[in-house]
Amino acid sequence: MIVFVPEDMKYISNELKNRGYEVTNNKDMPCDIIICDLKNHGLLDANLENNLKAEGTLIIDSGKKTVDEIDRIIFNRVYSSIY
């Protein structure tokens, strides 16, 4: 599973790497998950034409989420307000 995290989110990137995720900030690499800050136009950092995989890519708005919350979303592939 490949997770795209923009360069300006080093903390999230490092924490996910420490948890065993394959993390990239390469905009041209197909990925399974995109983490971004949607309020600050975070999807502009991702080259969606190249990043999205045919099976479907989960897009997670980092917003006010902790790394634990992001990890649960990735693990469960569920994006819910209870997280």
Short mmCIF file of C-alpha atoms in Angstrom, two decimals:
data_model
loop_
_atom_site.label_atom_id
_atom_site.label_comp_id
_atom_site.label_asym_id
_atom_site.label_seq_id
_atom_site.Cartn_x
_atom_site.Cartn_y
_atom_site.Cartn_z
CA MET A 1 0.00 0.00 0.00
CA ILE A 2 1.47 3.33 -1.09
CA VAL A 3 0.48 6.53 0.73
CA PHE A 4 1.01 9.97 -0.84
CA VAL A 5 1.76 12.70 1.71
CA PRO A 6 2.74 16.21 0.52
CA GLU A 7 6.19 17.49 1.42
CA ASP A 8 4.79 20.04 3.88
CA MET A 9 3.37 17.25 6.08
CA LYS A 10 6.70 15.77 7.22
CA TYR A 11 5.39 14.86 10.68
CA ILE A 12 2.57 12.73 9.26
CA SER A 13 4.89 11.24 6.67
CA ASN A 14 7.51 10.26 9.27
CA GLU A 15 4.94 8.82 11.66
CA LEU A 16 3.33 6.68 8.95
CA LYS A 17 6.77 5.42 7.84
CA ASN A 18 7.48 4.46 11.46
CA ARG A 19 4.25 2.45 11.44
CA GLY A 20 5.36 0.51 8.36
CA TYR A 21 3.54 2.32 5.57
CA GLU A 22 5.24 2.99 2.25
CA VAL A 23 5.04 6.78 1.98
CA THR A 24 5.87 8.95 -1.02
CA ASN A 25 5.69 12.60 -1.98
CA ASN A 26 6.27 11.76 -5.65
CA LYS A 27 3.33 13.29 -7.52
CA ASP A 28 3.78 10.92 -10.45
CA MET A 29 3.68 7.66 -8.46
CA PRO A 30 0.37 5.77 -8.43
CA CYS A 31 -0.82 5.44 -4.84
CA ASP A 32 -3.55 3.80 -2.81
CA ILE A 33 -4.11 6.68 -0.41
CA ILE A 34 -3.73 10.45 -0.66
CA ILE A 35 -3.46 12.48 2.54
CA CYS A 36 -3.93 16.22 2.17
CA ASP A 37 -5.40 19.32 3.76
CA LEU A 38 -8.52 19.96 1.69
CA LYS A 39 -9.20 23.36 3.27
CA ASN A 40 -5.86 24.61 1.97
CA HIS A 41 -6.35 23.22 -1.55
CA GLY A 42 -4.28 20.14 -0.70
CA LEU A 43 -5.39 18.20 -3.75
CA LEU A 44 -3.53 20.71 -5.89
CA ASP A 45 -0.31 19.17 -4.52
CA ALA A 46 -1.29 15.77 -5.90
CA ASN A 47 -1.20 15.07 -9.59
CA LEU A 48 -4.51 13.19 -9.55
CA GLU A 49 -4.25 12.05 -13.14
CA ASN A 50 -1.13 10.04 -12.29
CA ASN A 51 -1.64 9.33 -8.59
CA LEU A 52 -5.00 7.56 -8.68
CA LYS A 53 -5.07 3.80 -9.08
CA ALA A 54 -7.73 2.06 -11.12
CA GLU A 55 -9.08 0.19 -8.08
CA GLY A 56 -9.83 3.42 -6.26
CA THR A 57 -7.76 5.72 -4.15
CA LEU A 58 -8.80 6.75 -0.66
CA ILE A 59 -8.42 10.51 -0.10
CA ILE A 60 -8.05 11.54 3.55
CA ASP A 61 -8.46 15.14 4.64
CA SER A 62 -5.79 15.57 7.31
CA GLY A 63 -7.71 18.49 8.83
CA LYS A 64 -7.48 18.21 12.61
CA LYS A 65 -6.86 14.47 12.59
CA THR A 66 -4.10 12.88 14.62
CA VAL A 67 -1.79 10.30 13.13
CA ASP A 68 -3.65 7.64 15.14
CA GLU A 69 -6.94 8.70 13.51
CA ILE A 70 -5.36 8.65 10.06
CA ASP A 71 -3.91 5.20 10.78
CA ARG A 72 -7.36 3.89 11.79
CA ILE A 73 -8.91 5.31 8.62
CA ILE A 74 -6.23 3.64 6.49
CA PHE A 75 -6.51 0.34 8.34
CA ASN A 76 -10.31 0.21 8.17
CA ARG A 77 -10.63 2.02 4.81
CA VAL A 78 -13.51 3.88 6.45
CA TYR A 79 -13.82 7.64 6.77
CA SER A 80 -16.29 8.43 9.53
CA SER A 81 -16.99 11.27 11.92
CA ILE A 82 -16.51 8.92 14.88
CA TYR A 83 -12.76 9.03 14.23
#
